[in-house]
Each structure stands twice: as C-alpha cells, then as structure tokens.
Short mmCIF file of C-alpha atoms and ligand atoms in Angstrom, two decimals:
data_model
loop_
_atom_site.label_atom_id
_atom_site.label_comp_id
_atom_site.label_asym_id
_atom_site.label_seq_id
_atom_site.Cartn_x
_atom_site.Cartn_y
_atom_site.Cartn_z
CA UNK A 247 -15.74 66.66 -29.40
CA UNK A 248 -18.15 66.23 -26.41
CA UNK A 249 -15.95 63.75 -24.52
CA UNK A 250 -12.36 64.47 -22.83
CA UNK A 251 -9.30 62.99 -23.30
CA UNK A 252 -7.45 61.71 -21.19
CA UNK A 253 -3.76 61.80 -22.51
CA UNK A 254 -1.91 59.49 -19.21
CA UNK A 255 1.81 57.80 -19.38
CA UNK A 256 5.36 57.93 -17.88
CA UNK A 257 7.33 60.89 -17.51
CA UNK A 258 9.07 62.05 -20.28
CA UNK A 259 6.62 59.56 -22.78
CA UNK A 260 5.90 62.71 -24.99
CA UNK A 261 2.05 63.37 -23.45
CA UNK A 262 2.86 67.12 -23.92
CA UNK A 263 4.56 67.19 -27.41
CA UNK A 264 1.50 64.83 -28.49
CA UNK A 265 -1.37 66.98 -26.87
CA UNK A 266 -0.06 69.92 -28.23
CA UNK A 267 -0.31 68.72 -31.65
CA UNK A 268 -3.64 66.91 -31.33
CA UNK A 269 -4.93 70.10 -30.59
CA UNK A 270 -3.58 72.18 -33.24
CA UNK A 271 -4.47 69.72 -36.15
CA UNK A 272 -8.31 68.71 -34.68
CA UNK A 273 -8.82 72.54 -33.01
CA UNK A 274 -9.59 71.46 -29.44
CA UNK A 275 -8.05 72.85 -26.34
CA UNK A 276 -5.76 71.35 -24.63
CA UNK A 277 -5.04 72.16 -20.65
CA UNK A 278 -2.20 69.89 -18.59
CA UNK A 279 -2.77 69.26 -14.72
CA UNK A 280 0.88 70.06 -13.64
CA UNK A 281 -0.14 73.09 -15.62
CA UNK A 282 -3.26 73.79 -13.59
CA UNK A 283 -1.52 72.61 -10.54
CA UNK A 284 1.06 75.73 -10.35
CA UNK A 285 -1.05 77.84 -11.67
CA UNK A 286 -3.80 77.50 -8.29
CA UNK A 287 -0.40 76.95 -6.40
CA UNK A 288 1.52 79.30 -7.90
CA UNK A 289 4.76 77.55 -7.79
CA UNK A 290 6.45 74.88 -10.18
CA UNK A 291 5.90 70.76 -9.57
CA UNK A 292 9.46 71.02 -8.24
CA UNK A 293 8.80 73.43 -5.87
CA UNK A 294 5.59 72.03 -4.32
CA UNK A 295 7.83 68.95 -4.14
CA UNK A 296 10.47 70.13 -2.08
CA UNK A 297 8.27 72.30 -0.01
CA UNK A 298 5.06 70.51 0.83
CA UNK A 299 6.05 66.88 -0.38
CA UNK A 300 4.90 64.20 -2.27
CA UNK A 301 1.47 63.68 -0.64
CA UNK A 302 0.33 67.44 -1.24
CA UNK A 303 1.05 67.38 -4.64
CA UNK A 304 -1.31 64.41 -5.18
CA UNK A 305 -3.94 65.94 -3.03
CA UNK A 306 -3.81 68.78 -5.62
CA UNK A 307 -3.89 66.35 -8.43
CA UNK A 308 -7.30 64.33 -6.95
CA UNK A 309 -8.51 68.06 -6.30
CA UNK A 310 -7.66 68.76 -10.31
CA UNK A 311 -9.69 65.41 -10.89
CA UNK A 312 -12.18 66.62 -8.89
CA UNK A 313 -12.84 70.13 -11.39
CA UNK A 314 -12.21 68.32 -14.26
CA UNK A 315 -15.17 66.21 -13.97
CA UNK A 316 -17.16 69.01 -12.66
CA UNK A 317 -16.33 71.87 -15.20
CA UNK A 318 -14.40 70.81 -18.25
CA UNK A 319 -16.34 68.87 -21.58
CA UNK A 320 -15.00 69.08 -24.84
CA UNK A 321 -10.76 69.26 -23.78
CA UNK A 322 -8.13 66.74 -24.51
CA UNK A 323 -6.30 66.79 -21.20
CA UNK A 324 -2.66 65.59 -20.68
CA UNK A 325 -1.98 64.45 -17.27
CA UNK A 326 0.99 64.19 -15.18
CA UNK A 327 2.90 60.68 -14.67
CA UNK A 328 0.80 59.95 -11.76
CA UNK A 329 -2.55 61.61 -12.57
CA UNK A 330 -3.55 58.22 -13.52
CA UNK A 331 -4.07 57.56 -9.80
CA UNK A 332 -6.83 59.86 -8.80
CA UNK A 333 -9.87 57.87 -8.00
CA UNK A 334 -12.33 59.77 -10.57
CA UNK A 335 -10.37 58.71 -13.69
CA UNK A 336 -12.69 57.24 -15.86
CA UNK A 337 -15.28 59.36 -15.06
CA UNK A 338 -13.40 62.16 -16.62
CA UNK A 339 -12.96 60.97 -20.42
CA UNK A 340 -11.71 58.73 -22.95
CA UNK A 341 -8.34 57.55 -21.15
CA UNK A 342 -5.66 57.24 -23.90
CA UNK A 343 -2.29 55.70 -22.98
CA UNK A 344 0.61 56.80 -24.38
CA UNK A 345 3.28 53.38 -23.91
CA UNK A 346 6.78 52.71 -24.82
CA UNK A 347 9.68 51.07 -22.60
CA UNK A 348 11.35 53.08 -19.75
CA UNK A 349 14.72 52.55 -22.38
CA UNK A 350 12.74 54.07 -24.55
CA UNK A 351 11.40 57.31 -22.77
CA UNK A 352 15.01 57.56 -20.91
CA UNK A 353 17.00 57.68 -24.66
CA UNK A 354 13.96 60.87 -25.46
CA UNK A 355 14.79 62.83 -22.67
CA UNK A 356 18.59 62.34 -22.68
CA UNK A 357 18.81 63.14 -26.36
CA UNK A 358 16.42 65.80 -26.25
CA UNK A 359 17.63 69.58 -27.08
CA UNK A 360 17.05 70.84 -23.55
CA UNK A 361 17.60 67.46 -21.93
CA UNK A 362 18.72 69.15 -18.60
CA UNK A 363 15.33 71.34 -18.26
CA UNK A 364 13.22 68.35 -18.94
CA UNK A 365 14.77 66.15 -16.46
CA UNK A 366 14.98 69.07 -13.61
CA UNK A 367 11.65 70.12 -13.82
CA UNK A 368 11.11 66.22 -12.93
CA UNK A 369 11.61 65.45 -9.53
CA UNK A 370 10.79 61.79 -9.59
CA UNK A 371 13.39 61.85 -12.19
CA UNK A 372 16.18 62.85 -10.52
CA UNK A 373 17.52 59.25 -10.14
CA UNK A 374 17.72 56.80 -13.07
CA UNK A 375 17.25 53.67 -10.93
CA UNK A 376 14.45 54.72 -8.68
CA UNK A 377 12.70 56.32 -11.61
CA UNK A 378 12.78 52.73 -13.39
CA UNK A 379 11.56 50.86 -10.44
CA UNK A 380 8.54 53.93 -10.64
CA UNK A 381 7.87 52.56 -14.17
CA UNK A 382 7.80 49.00 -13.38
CA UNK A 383 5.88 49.66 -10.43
CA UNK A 384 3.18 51.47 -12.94
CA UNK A 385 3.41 49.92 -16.15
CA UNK A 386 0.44 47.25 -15.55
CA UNK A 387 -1.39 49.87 -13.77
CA UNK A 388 -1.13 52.49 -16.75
CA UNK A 389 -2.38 49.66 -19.15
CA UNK A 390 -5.23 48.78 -17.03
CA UNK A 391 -7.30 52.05 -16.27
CA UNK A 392 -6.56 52.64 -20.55
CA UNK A 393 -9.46 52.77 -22.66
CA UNK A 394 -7.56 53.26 -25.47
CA UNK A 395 -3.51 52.16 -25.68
CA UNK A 396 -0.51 53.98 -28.15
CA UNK A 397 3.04 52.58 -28.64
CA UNK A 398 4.57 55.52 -29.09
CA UNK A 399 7.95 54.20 -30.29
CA UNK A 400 6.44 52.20 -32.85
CA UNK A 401 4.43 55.10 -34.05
CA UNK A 402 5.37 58.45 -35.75
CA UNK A 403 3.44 61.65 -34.16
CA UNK A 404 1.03 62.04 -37.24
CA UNK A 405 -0.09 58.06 -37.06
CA UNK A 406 -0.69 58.40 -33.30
CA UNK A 407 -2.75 61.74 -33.55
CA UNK A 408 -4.59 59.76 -36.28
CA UNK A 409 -5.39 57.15 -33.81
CA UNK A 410 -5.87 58.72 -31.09
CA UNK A 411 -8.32 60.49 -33.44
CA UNK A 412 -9.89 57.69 -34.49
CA UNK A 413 -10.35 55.68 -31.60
CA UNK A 414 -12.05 58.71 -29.92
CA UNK A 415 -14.16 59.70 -32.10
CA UNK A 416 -13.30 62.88 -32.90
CA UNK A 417 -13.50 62.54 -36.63
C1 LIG B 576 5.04 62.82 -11.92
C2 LIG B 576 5.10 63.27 -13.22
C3 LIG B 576 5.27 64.69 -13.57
C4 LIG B 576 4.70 65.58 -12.46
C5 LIG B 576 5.32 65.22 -11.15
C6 LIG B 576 5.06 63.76 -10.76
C7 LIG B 576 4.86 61.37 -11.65
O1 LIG B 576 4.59 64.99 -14.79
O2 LIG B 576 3.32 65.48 -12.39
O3 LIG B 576 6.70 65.47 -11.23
O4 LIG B 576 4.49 60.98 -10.54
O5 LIG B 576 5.12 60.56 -12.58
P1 LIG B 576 5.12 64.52 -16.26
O6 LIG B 576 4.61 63.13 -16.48
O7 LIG B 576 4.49 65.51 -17.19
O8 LIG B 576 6.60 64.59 -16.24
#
C-alpha cells in the first residue's frame, strides 16, 4: 500500500476499533493523531483541552497534518473527530468516511463495556445536546472532503474492512 488512509468520522463512530483491525488483517500500520498528539505533548486530549483550549489542540492537529504529508507513505491513519478540518487533507491519502447517525454512535458508546472511559476521554462529549449540534454542524462537511464513504451501522466490521479494502486498493 503506497497511499494513506485516511480513516475520518464522529466521535465515538468506531475509527479506532476499525483501524485496528484493517491493519491486523491487510498488515499495514496503523498510527492515530490524538495518539501522536499526546505523545509530542505529552499529556491526554483532555488535558490539552482543559489546559491550553480548544484552539491549541487544533493547531497541533494542522501541525500533525503537516508531518503526515511530509513523512508518512504506506499507513492507514485514523483521525480524530475534527482532523477532517486541517487544510492539507486530501493531500495526505485516500480519505475514507466512516458514517452512521449521531443515534447511532450515541447507543455504541453508551452500551459499550467501558462506556464511562470512552465518553471521559471525550471532551466534546461531555454534553449530549451540544455534542449533537457538533454532528449536525459536521455531517455535510464529513461527506464532502470523503473520497470514499462507509455506513457503518449498516455494515458488519469484516464487510467494511473489505471495502475499505477494496475501494483503496489495497488488494
Ligand atoms: C474531537 C474528537 C476526538 C479528539 C478531541 C476532539 C472532535 O477524537 O480528537 O476530543 O473535535 O470531534 P475521537 O474522534 O477519536 O473521539
């Protein structure tokens, strides 16, 4: 795989449950940006949050961008909710979409074994109502900058890695 992917969507979608099996079956790396981001920061997404706000964390993530498209070939990437944002986005890879309703992605992470971790660790989370006006606000953008589009809930894990597969090139 010469190309990047891109793996973008909401919160909670299932970007890193789906990039973590991509890479197993196909035997690609797989890096995530919040991932990268406290690892140069050294402190978690909530943290960088609370202490150096909003706007710092997306100056990291366009920085991320930035040595993606400079250093990285070859890596499906899965990117934080807004990650899609950064202004180098399509230069960086194949941008896959993973899509399903906010009712959709909300039922995942309540139901989830450690629902509580999963919604802490997500600041922009915190409140149900704010975090649905965030999807509506983003659902037309996410579809847009997509090369390639998933419905997740219509889709079981194997079928989308297949895709995904598939519609990349990979195979
Ligand atoms: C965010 C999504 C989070 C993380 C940060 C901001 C967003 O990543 O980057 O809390 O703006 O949607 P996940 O999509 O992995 O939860």
């Amino acid at each position: 795989m010469k190309k990047n992917i891109i793996l973008i969507g909401f919160m909670g979608v299932g970007k890193g449950t789906t990039a973590r099996a991509f890479a197993k079956k196909y035997g690609v790396y797989n890096i995530d940006t919040d991932d990268l981001i406290e690892s140069k920061e050294n402190k978690e997404v909530k943290k960088i949050f609370e202490k150096k706000g909003e706007a710092y964390f997306r100056q990291c993530e366009q920085d991320t961008a930035d040595w993606i498209e400079q250093c990285v070939t070859g890596t499906l990437i899965s990117c934080g909710g807004g990650f899609y944002k950064v202004k180098n986005l399509k230069k960086l890879g194949t941008v896959v979409l993973l899509d399903a309703s906010f009712e959709w992605i909300h039922n995942r992470l309540k139901t989830a074994k450690n629902a509580e971790a999963k919604l802490a660790k997500r600041p922009l989370f915190s409140d149900e109502k704010k975090a649905k006006a965030l999807y509506k606000e983003r659902e037309t953008a996410y579809r847009k900058v997509a090369d390639v589009i998933i419905d997740v809930a219509g889709m079981d894990l194997e079928a989308q890695l297949k895709e995904i597969a598939k519609k990349c090139k990979v195979v």
